[in-house]
Amino acid sequence: MLKDYEFWFVVGSQFLYGPEVLDIVAARAKEMTDEMNKAGKLPCRLVYKLTAKTPDEITQLVKDANYDDKCAGLVVWMHTFSPSKMWINGLELLQKPYCHFATQYNRNIPNEGIDMDFMNLNQAAHGDREHGFIGARLRLKRKIIAGFWQDDPVQERLGNWMRVAVGAAESRKLKVMRFGDNMRNVAVTEGDKVEVQKKLGWQVNTWPVGELAETIAAVTDAEIDALIAEYKKNYDMNTDNLASVRYQAREEIAIKKMLDREGCKAYTNTFEDLCGMDQLPGLASQHLMAQGYGFGAEGDWKVSAMTTLVKTMSEGRSGGTAFMEDYTYDLTPGKELSLGAHMLEVCPSVAAERPKIEVHPLGIGGKDDPARLVFEGHPGKAVVVSLIDMGGRLRMICQDIECVKPIYEMPNLPVARVMWRPEPDLLTGVECWIQAGGAHHTVLTYDLTAEQFEDFARIMDIEFVHISKDTTAESLEKELFFADVAWKLR
Ligand code: MN
């Protein structure tokens, strides 16, 4: 939960200006903290911690921040000039996300009021440059936000970064449950789990499908009745095959029991290993995703983990986040679109209308006809994100997209569907995505921006590739080439 975390506001200064100036700096820092908390744009509480004047104070504060699980990051600002050699020892120990907030107390320069006293007190313009140098010199992973602290867009950006810093904290605690291995012979869903745990903290482990089958068998009718009532509250029952729907409820309850027992927030399965199960979980996985659990099909644990982290980071927002797969294109010249769907498992948080529960044959896997939710995704700006293992490093690829109302009814397509135009256009976007090695599985979200994924990649120290309206295939190829060289040198 975002509310479980706080951020520490640290204001840089020094003893040079006398106690009166330091008292004013501290009082203003407290006032700014209170006002920003009151404004309601920040998802987590900002806590004024310190007007930093000595190296020892700064080092102690960093040690305290590292140790405090509630503290998800530091927000620092240089109200006056704070000589940055004072910060080196502390910053070398820092293990928490860091935001340099380049602001100032007053919005305008007071025409009559500006004199040498004012200059001594209000030195952020050059204090923040001294601090910027030491960040650059130390190669510190930092977010830099410049702007007047009372402005809504500035607070929103700070809030967006806070969400990502919480995502980083949750990432380091994340456990993923795998039922079965990855789909046979598929490359992009593979990855170095040791490297991923080192970089992102994810504990990715396997549990027996046989144990899940036993847990499914032990679910009671009363438990199923309660979940069916919840399905009926949220979805339209568009099938007479209630037995199939009840079996999905049975699967959902069993999966949730095992996830909660092990403290896992994400899971994978594969249609190639459903030993002892009657259906591939469809509705079950969709409803679990709607509750915040991550899911990846065909054993794709990377996309599963990212799905739950994105849901954590976007808590309280209403656009929606889903496991997604690029399915097929509509290639009308000049109006090209991509159709995203999956065999079953798209999260209903992205639905434009009330989803329908339907039962249809699956065609692969050789199991009973599974119940699933069928709906259209809603229009709006969104991103698709893929995490791939390049061998020796992870690459996160994020593409801006514009979702549209699907241009066809597709009455015989028995699954949830989302249609979008990728940036800069479908054909260039596809060339860039393929050039970068992006997977067919993605997390699609309306609730976070590419800037936030870049912030996440920076905090976790992984490669980031952004395909935007300004990307060309030529520029991207060069960027990837130079990035490859740079990452190999690290
Ligand atoms: Mn798939």
Coordinates of C-alpha atoms and ligand atoms in Angstrom, one line a residue:
M1 CA 0.0 0.0 0.0
L2 CA 1.3 3.5 -0.9
K3 CA 0.1 4.8 2.4
D4 CA 2.5 2.5 4.3
Y5 CA 5.5 4.4 3.0
E6 CA 6.9 7.9 3.6
F7 CA 9.6 10.0 2.0
W8 CA 12.1 12.1 3.9
F9 CA 12.6 15.8 3.0
V10 CA 16.1 16.9 3.6
V11 CA 17.2 20.6 3.1
G12 CA 20.8 21.4 2.5
S13 CA 22.5 24.4 4.2
Q14 CA 25.6 25.2 6.3
F15 CA 26.6 27.3 9.3
L16 CA 28.0 30.2 7.3
Y17 CA 24.9 32.3 7.4
G18 CA 24.2 32.4 11.2
P19 CA 21.5 30.8 13.3
E20 CA 18.7 33.2 12.1
V21 CA 19.0 32.0 8.6
L22 CA 19.1 28.3 9.6
D23 CA 16.0 28.8 11.7
I24 CA 14.1 30.3 8.8
V25 CA 15.3 27.5 6.5
A26 CA 14.0 24.9 8.9
A27 CA 10.7 26.7 9.4
R28 CA 10.2 27.0 5.7
A29 CA 11.1 23.4 5.0
K30 CA 8.5 22.3 7.6
E31 CA 5.9 24.7 6.1
M32 CA 6.6 23.4 2.6
T33 CA 6.3 19.8 3.7
D34 CA 2.9 20.5 5.5
E35 CA 1.5 22.4 2.5
M36 CA 2.5 19.7 0.0
N37 CA 1.0 17.0 2.2
K38 CA -2.2 19.1 2.5
A39 CA -2.5 19.7 -1.2
G40 CA -3.2 15.9 -1.7
K41 CA -1.2 15.4 -4.9
L42 CA 1.4 13.2 -3.2
P43 CA 0.5 9.5 -2.7
C44 CA 2.8 9.1 0.3
R45 CA 3.5 11.3 3.2
L46 CA 6.5 13.7 3.0
V47 CA 8.3 14.0 6.3
Y48 CA 10.6 16.9 7.0
K49 CA 13.7 15.4 8.6
L50 CA 16.7 17.6 8.6
T51 CA 18.3 20.9 7.7
A52 CA 21.7 19.4 6.8
K53 CA 24.7 21.4 8.0
T54 CA 27.5 18.9 8.7
P55 CA 28.9 15.7 7.0
D56 CA 28.1 13.7 10.2
E57 CA 24.4 14.7 10.2
I58 CA 24.1 13.7 6.5
T59 CA 25.8 10.4 6.9
Q60 CA 23.7 9.5 9.9
L61 CA 20.5 10.5 8.1
V62 CA 21.4 8.2 5.1
K63 CA 22.2 5.3 7.5
D64 CA 18.8 5.8 9.2
A65 CA 17.0 6.0 5.8
N66 CA 18.7 2.8 4.7
Y67 CA 17.6 1.0 7.8
D68 CA 14.0 2.3 8.0
D69 CA 11.6 0.1 6.0
K70 CA 8.9 2.8 5.9
C71 CA 11.3 5.3 4.2
A72 CA 10.9 4.7 0.5
G73 CA 13.3 7.5 -0.6
L74 CA 14.9 10.9 0.0
V75 CA 13.8 14.2 -1.5
V76 CA 16.5 16.8 -1.2
W77 CA 16.7 20.5 -1.9
M78 CA 19.4 23.1 -1.3
H79 CA 17.7 26.1 0.2
T80 CA 21.1 27.8 0.7
F81 CA 24.5 26.8 -0.6
S82 CA 25.5 23.4 0.9
P83 CA 29.1 22.6 0.1
S84 CA 28.8 19.1 -1.4
K85 CA 31.9 17.5 -0.1
M86 CA 29.8 17.3 3.1
W87 CA 27.5 14.9 1.2
I88 CA 30.0 12.5 -0.3
N89 CA 30.4 10.0 2.6
G90 CA 26.6 9.8 3.2
L91 CA 25.7 9.5 -0.5
E92 CA 28.2 6.7 -1.0
L93 CA 26.2 4.7 1.6
L94 CA 22.8 5.5 0.1
Q95 CA 20.6 2.5 -0.7
K96 CA 17.3 4.3 -1.2
P97 CA 15.8 6.2 -4.2
Y98 CA 16.9 9.8 -4.4
C99 CA 15.1 12.8 -5.8
H100 CA 16.8 16.2 -6.2
F101 CA 14.0 18.6 -6.0
A102 CA 15.3 21.9 -7.5
T103 CA 12.7 24.4 -6.2
Q104 CA 12.8 27.6 -4.3
Y105 CA 10.6 29.0 -1.4
N106 CA 9.4 32.1 -3.3
R107 CA 7.9 32.0 -6.7
N108 CA 8.9 35.6 -7.7
I109 CA 11.9 37.8 -7.2
P110 CA 10.7 40.5 -4.8
N111 CA 11.5 43.8 -6.6
E112 CA 11.8 46.0 -3.5
G113 CA 12.7 43.1 -1.1
I114 CA 15.7 41.8 -2.8
D115 CA 19.0 42.8 -1.0
M116 CA 22.0 40.9 0.3
D117 CA 20.1 39.4 3.2
F118 CA 17.6 38.0 0.7
M119 CA 20.5 36.7 -1.4
N120 CA 22.0 34.9 1.6
L121 CA 18.8 33.2 2.5
N122 CA 17.6 32.3 -1.0
Q123 CA 20.4 30.6 -2.9
A124 CA 18.7 27.5 -4.4
A125 CA 19.7 28.5 -8.0
H126 CA 23.4 28.0 -7.2
G127 CA 23.0 25.7 -4.2
D128 CA 21.2 23.1 -6.4
R129 CA 24.0 23.4 -9.0
E130 CA 26.7 22.5 -6.4
H131 CA 24.5 19.6 -5.3
G132 CA 24.0 18.6 -8.9
F133 CA 27.7 18.4 -9.5
I134 CA 28.3 16.0 -6.7
G135 CA 25.4 13.8 -7.9
A136 CA 27.0 13.7 -11.3
R137 CA 30.5 13.2 -10.0
L138 CA 29.4 10.3 -7.8
R139 CA 27.4 8.8 -10.7
L140 CA 24.4 8.9 -8.3
K141 CA 21.2 7.3 -9.6
R142 CA 18.9 10.3 -9.1
K143 CA 15.6 11.8 -10.2
I144 CA 15.8 15.5 -10.9
I145 CA 12.6 17.6 -10.7
A146 CA 12.7 21.4 -11.2
G147 CA 9.7 23.6 -10.5
F148 CA 7.9 25.8 -8.0
W149 CA 6.8 23.5 -5.1
Q150 CA 3.2 24.8 -5.0
D151 CA 2.4 24.1 -8.6
D152 CA 0.2 21.1 -9.3
P153 CA 2.2 19.7 -12.2
V154 CA 5.4 19.8 -10.1
Q155 CA 3.7 18.0 -7.2
E156 CA 2.2 15.5 -9.6
R157 CA 5.6 14.7 -11.0
L158 CA 7.0 14.3 -7.5
G159 CA 4.1 12.1 -6.7
N160 CA 4.6 10.0 -9.8
W161 CA 8.2 9.4 -8.8
M162 CA 7.1 8.5 -5.3
R163 CA 4.9 5.8 -6.7
V164 CA 7.9 4.4 -8.6
A165 CA 10.1 4.5 -5.5
V166 CA 7.5 2.5 -3.6
G167 CA 7.5 0.1 -6.6
A168 CA 11.2 -0.3 -6.1
A169 CA 10.7 -1.1 -2.4
E170 CA 7.9 -3.6 -3.2
S171 CA 10.0 -5.1 -6.0
R172 CA 12.7 -6.1 -3.5
K173 CA 10.1 -8.0 -1.5
L174 CA 8.3 -9.6 -4.4
K175 CA 7.8 -13.4 -4.5
V176 CA 6.6 -15.1 -7.7
M177 CA 5.0 -18.6 -7.7
R178 CA 5.5 -20.7 -10.8
F179 CA 3.2 -23.6 -11.6
G180 CA 5.0 -25.5 -14.3
D181 CA 7.9 -24.3 -16.4
N182 CA 8.0 -21.9 -19.3
M183 CA 6.3 -23.0 -22.5
R184 CA 8.6 -25.5 -24.3
N185 CA 11.1 -23.9 -26.6
V186 CA 10.0 -20.3 -26.1
A187 CA 13.0 -18.0 -25.7
V188 CA 11.8 -14.6 -24.7
T189 CA 10.0 -15.8 -21.5
E190 CA 13.3 -17.2 -20.2
G191 CA 15.7 -15.3 -18.0
D192 CA 18.4 -15.5 -15.4
K193 CA 16.5 -15.6 -12.1
V194 CA 19.7 -15.1 -10.1
E195 CA 20.5 -11.9 -12.0
V196 CA 16.9 -10.8 -11.7
Q197 CA 16.9 -11.3 -7.9
K198 CA 20.2 -9.4 -7.6
K199 CA 18.9 -6.5 -9.6
L200 CA 15.2 -6.4 -8.9
G201 CA 14.9 -8.5 -5.7
W202 CA 12.3 -10.9 -7.1
Q203 CA 12.2 -14.4 -5.6
V204 CA 11.0 -16.6 -8.4
N205 CA 10.3 -20.2 -7.4
T206 CA 8.3 -23.2 -8.4
W207 CA 5.5 -25.1 -6.6
P208 CA 4.1 -28.5 -7.8
V209 CA 1.1 -28.4 -10.1
G210 CA 0.1 -31.6 -8.3
E211 CA -0.2 -29.6 -5.0
L212 CA -2.4 -27.0 -6.8
A213 CA -4.6 -29.8 -8.1
E214 CA -5.0 -31.2 -4.6
T215 CA -5.8 -27.7 -3.3
I216 CA -8.4 -27.3 -6.1
A217 CA -10.0 -30.6 -5.1
A218 CA -10.3 -29.5 -1.5
V219 CA -12.2 -26.3 -2.2
T220 CA -15.7 -26.5 -0.7
D221 CA -19.1 -25.7 -2.3
A222 CA -19.6 -22.9 0.2
E223 CA -16.4 -21.2 -0.8
I224 CA -17.4 -21.5 -4.5
D225 CA -20.9 -20.1 -3.8
A226 CA -19.4 -17.0 -2.1
L227 CA -17.1 -16.3 -5.1
I228 CA -19.8 -16.9 -7.6
A229 CA -21.9 -14.2 -5.8
E230 CA -18.9 -11.9 -6.3
Y231 CA -18.6 -12.7 -10.0
K232 CA -22.3 -12.0 -10.4
K233 CA -21.9 -8.6 -8.7
N234 CA -19.1 -7.6 -11.1
Y235 CA -19.9 -9.4 -14.3
D236 CA -22.8 -10.5 -16.5
M237 CA -23.3 -14.3 -16.7
N238 CA -23.6 -14.9 -20.4
T239 CA -23.5 -18.7 -20.3
D240 CA -25.6 -21.7 -19.2
N241 CA -22.5 -23.7 -18.4
L242 CA -22.4 -22.9 -14.7
A243 CA -20.3 -26.0 -14.0
S244 CA -17.5 -24.5 -16.0
V245 CA -17.8 -21.1 -14.1
R246 CA -17.8 -22.9 -10.8
Y247 CA -14.7 -24.8 -11.7
Q248 CA -12.9 -21.5 -12.5
A249 CA -14.0 -20.3 -9.0
R250 CA -12.6 -23.4 -7.5
E251 CA -9.3 -22.8 -9.3
E252 CA -9.2 -19.2 -8.2
I253 CA -9.7 -20.0 -4.6
A254 CA -7.0 -22.7 -4.7
I255 CA -4.5 -20.5 -6.4
K256 CA -5.2 -17.6 -4.0
K257 CA -4.8 -19.9 -1.0
M258 CA -1.4 -21.0 -2.2
L259 CA -0.2 -17.5 -3.1
D260 CA -1.3 -16.0 0.2
R261 CA 0.2 -18.9 2.2
E262 CA 3.6 -18.3 0.6
G263 CA 3.3 -14.5 0.5
C264 CA 3.5 -14.5 -3.3
K265 CA 1.9 -11.5 -5.2
A266 CA 2.3 -13.0 -8.7
Y267 CA 2.2 -16.4 -10.4
T268 CA 2.5 -18.2 -13.7
N269 CA 1.1 -21.3 -15.3
T270 CA 1.2 -23.0 -18.7
F271 CA -1.3 -24.8 -20.8
E272 CA 1.4 -27.5 -21.3
D273 CA 1.3 -28.5 -17.6
L274 CA -2.3 -28.6 -16.2
C275 CA -1.8 -32.0 -14.7
G276 CA -4.8 -32.9 -12.5
M277 CA -6.7 -29.8 -13.5
D278 CA -9.9 -29.8 -15.7
Q279 CA -9.5 -26.3 -17.3
L280 CA -6.8 -23.7 -18.0
P281 CA -7.5 -21.0 -15.5
G282 CA -9.2 -18.1 -17.4
L283 CA -11.8 -16.3 -15.4
A284 CA -9.8 -17.3 -12.3
S285 CA -6.6 -15.5 -13.5
Q286 CA -8.6 -12.5 -14.8
H287 CA -10.3 -12.1 -11.4
L288 CA -7.0 -12.6 -9.5
M289 CA -5.4 -9.9 -11.6
A290 CA -8.4 -7.6 -10.9
Q291 CA -7.5 -8.0 -7.2
G292 CA -3.8 -6.9 -7.8
Y293 CA -2.1 -10.3 -8.3
G294 CA 0.4 -10.5 -11.2
F295 CA -0.1 -13.1 -13.9
G296 CA 2.0 -14.4 -16.7
A297 CA 0.9 -17.1 -19.2
E298 CA 3.1 -19.8 -20.6
G299 CA 5.4 -19.5 -17.6
D300 CA 6.3 -15.9 -18.2
W301 CA 7.3 -14.9 -14.7
K302 CA 8.9 -11.6 -15.8
V303 CA 5.6 -10.2 -17.1
S304 CA 3.8 -11.6 -14.1
A305 CA 6.0 -9.8 -11.7
M306 CA 5.8 -6.6 -13.6
T307 CA 2.0 -6.7 -13.7
T308 CA 1.6 -6.8 -10.0
L309 CA 4.3 -4.1 -9.5
V310 CA 2.6 -1.8 -12.0
K311 CA -0.7 -2.4 -10.1
T312 CA 1.1 -1.5 -6.8
M313 CA 2.6 1.7 -8.3
S314 CA -0.7 2.8 -9.8
E315 CA -2.8 2.2 -6.7
G316 CA -5.9 4.5 -6.6
R317 CA -5.8 5.2 -10.4
S318 CA -8.7 3.9 -12.5
G319 CA -7.3 3.4 -16.1
G320 CA -6.4 -0.2 -15.5
T321 CA -3.4 -2.5 -16.0
A322 CA -3.4 -5.9 -17.7
F323 CA -1.3 -8.8 -18.9
M324 CA -1.4 -8.4 -22.7
E325 CA -0.2 -10.0 -25.9
D326 CA 0.2 -8.6 -29.4
Y327 CA -2.2 -10.8 -31.4
T328 CA -2.7 -9.5 -34.9
Y329 CA -2.7 -6.3 -37.0
D330 CA -5.2 -4.4 -39.1
L331 CA -3.2 -3.0 -42.0
T332 CA -5.5 -0.4 -43.6
P333 CA -2.9 2.0 -45.1
G334 CA -2.5 5.1 -42.9
K335 CA -4.8 3.7 -40.2
E336 CA -2.9 0.7 -39.0
L337 CA -3.8 -0.8 -35.7
S338 CA -2.7 -3.6 -33.4
L339 CA -5.1 -6.0 -31.8
G340 CA -4.1 -7.2 -28.3
A341 CA -5.7 -10.2 -26.6
H342 CA -4.8 -13.5 -25.1
M343 CA -6.1 -17.1 -25.0
L344 CA -8.1 -16.0 -22.0
E345 CA -6.2 -13.9 -19.4
V346 CA -6.6 -10.2 -19.9
C347 CA -7.4 -8.2 -16.7
P348 CA -10.9 -6.7 -16.6
S349 CA -9.5 -3.5 -15.0
V350 CA -9.1 -2.2 -18.6
A351 CA -12.7 -3.0 -19.7
A352 CA -14.8 -0.3 -21.3
E353 CA -18.0 -1.9 -20.2
R354 CA -19.2 -4.6 -17.8
P355 CA -17.4 -7.8 -18.8
K356 CA -19.4 -10.9 -19.7
I357 CA -18.6 -14.4 -18.4
E358 CA -18.7 -16.8 -21.3
V359 CA -17.6 -20.5 -21.9
H360 CA -16.0 -21.5 -25.2
P361 CA -13.7 -24.3 -26.4
L362 CA -10.0 -23.4 -26.2
G363 CA -8.5 -25.5 -29.0
I364 CA -5.2 -26.1 -27.3
G365 CA -4.2 -27.9 -24.1
G366 CA -6.8 -30.7 -24.4
K367 CA -8.8 -29.7 -21.4
D368 CA -12.5 -28.8 -20.7
D369 CA -14.0 -25.6 -22.2
P370 CA -12.9 -22.8 -19.8
A371 CA -15.0 -19.9 -18.6
R372 CA -13.5 -16.5 -19.3
L373 CA -14.4 -12.8 -19.2
V374 CA -15.1 -11.2 -22.6
F375 CA -14.9 -7.4 -23.0
E376 CA -13.5 -4.5 -25.0
G377 CA -10.7 -2.3 -23.6
H378 CA -11.4 1.4 -23.3
P379 CA -9.9 4.2 -25.4
G380 CA -7.1 6.3 -24.0
K381 CA -3.4 6.9 -23.8
A382 CA -1.4 4.0 -22.4
V383 CA 1.9 2.2 -22.6
V384 CA 3.0 -1.4 -23.2
V385 CA 6.1 -2.6 -21.3
S386 CA 8.3 -5.6 -21.8
L387 CA 11.3 -6.8 -19.8
I388 CA 13.8 -9.0 -21.5
D389 CA 17.0 -10.7 -20.6
M390 CA 19.8 -9.7 -22.9
G391 CA 22.4 -12.0 -21.3
G392 CA 24.3 -10.1 -18.6
R393 CA 21.7 -7.4 -18.2
L394 CA 18.0 -6.8 -18.3
R395 CA 16.4 -4.4 -20.8
M396 CA 13.0 -2.7 -20.2
I397 CA 11.2 -1.6 -23.4
C398 CA 8.3 0.8 -23.1
Q399 CA 6.2 2.0 -26.0
D400 CA 3.6 4.8 -25.9
I401 CA 0.3 3.7 -27.4
E402 CA -3.1 5.2 -28.1
C403 CA -5.9 2.7 -27.4
V404 CA -9.0 3.1 -29.5
K405 CA -12.5 1.6 -29.5
P406 CA -12.0 -1.6 -31.5
I407 CA -13.0 -0.9 -35.1
Y408 CA -14.7 -4.4 -35.5
E409 CA -17.3 -6.2 -33.5
M410 CA -15.4 -9.5 -33.9
P411 CA -18.5 -11.5 -32.7
N412 CA -16.6 -14.9 -33.0
L413 CA -13.5 -13.9 -31.1
P414 CA -14.4 -15.3 -27.7
V415 CA -11.8 -13.4 -25.6
A416 CA -11.2 -9.9 -24.2
R417 CA -9.6 -7.5 -26.7
V418 CA -7.9 -4.1 -26.8
M419 CA -7.0 -2.2 -30.0
W420 CA -4.3 0.4 -30.2
R421 CA -2.1 2.6 -32.4
P422 CA 1.5 2.3 -31.2
E423 CA 3.8 5.4 -31.5
P424 CA 5.2 6.7 -33.7
D425 CA 2.9 4.7 -36.0
L426 CA 2.2 1.0 -36.2
L427 CA 4.7 0.0 -38.9
T428 CA 7.6 2.1 -37.5
G429 CA 6.6 1.0 -34.0
V430 CA 6.7 -2.6 -34.9
E431 CA 10.1 -2.2 -36.5
C432 CA 11.4 -0.5 -33.4
W433 CA 9.9 -3.1 -31.0
I434 CA 11.3 -6.0 -33.0
Q435 CA 14.7 -4.2 -33.3
A436 CA 14.8 -3.8 -29.5
G437 CA 13.8 -7.5 -28.9
G438 CA 10.5 -6.7 -27.1
A439 CA 8.4 -9.7 -26.2
H440 CA 4.9 -10.6 -27.5
H441 CA 3.8 -10.5 -23.8
T442 CA 3.6 -7.1 -22.2
V443 CA 2.1 -5.2 -19.3
L444 CA -0.4 -2.7 -20.7
T445 CA -1.3 0.2 -18.4
Y446 CA -3.2 3.4 -18.7
D447 CA -2.0 4.5 -15.2
L448 CA 1.8 5.0 -15.5
T449 CA 3.8 6.9 -18.0
A450 CA 7.1 6.1 -19.8
E451 CA 8.8 8.6 -17.5
Q452 CA 7.9 6.4 -14.6
F453 CA 9.2 3.3 -16.2
E454 CA 12.4 5.1 -16.9
D455 CA 12.6 6.2 -13.3
F456 CA 12.1 2.5 -12.2
A457 CA 14.8 1.3 -14.6
R458 CA 17.2 4.0 -13.3
I459 CA 16.5 3.0 -9.6
M460 CA 17.0 -0.7 -10.4
D461 CA 20.0 -0.1 -12.6
I462 CA 18.6 -1.8 -15.7
E463 CA 18.6 -0.7 -19.4
F464 CA 15.6 1.4 -20.6
V465 CA 14.4 1.8 -24.1
H466 CA 11.5 4.2 -24.9
I467 CA 9.7 4.0 -28.2
S468 CA 7.8 7.3 -28.5
K469 CA 6.3 9.6 -31.1
D470 CA 9.9 10.9 -31.8
T471 CA 11.5 7.5 -32.3
T472 CA 12.8 6.5 -35.7
A473 CA 14.1 3.1 -36.6
E474 CA 17.5 4.6 -37.5
S475 CA 18.0 6.5 -34.3
L476 CA 16.9 3.5 -32.2
E477 CA 19.3 1.2 -33.9
K478 CA 22.2 3.5 -33.1
E479 CA 20.9 3.9 -29.5
L480 CA 20.8 0.2 -29.0
F481 CA 24.3 -0.3 -30.5
F482 CA 25.8 2.3 -28.2
A483 CA 23.9 1.0 -25.2
D484 CA 25.2 -2.5 -25.9
V485 CA 28.8 -1.2 -25.9
A486 CA 28.2 0.8 -22.7
W487 CA 26.6 -2.0 -20.8
K488 CA 29.3 -4.4 -21.7
L489 CA 31.9 -2.0 -20.3
R490 CA 30.2 -1.7 -16.9
Ligands
MN1 MN 0.9 -15.9 -24.6

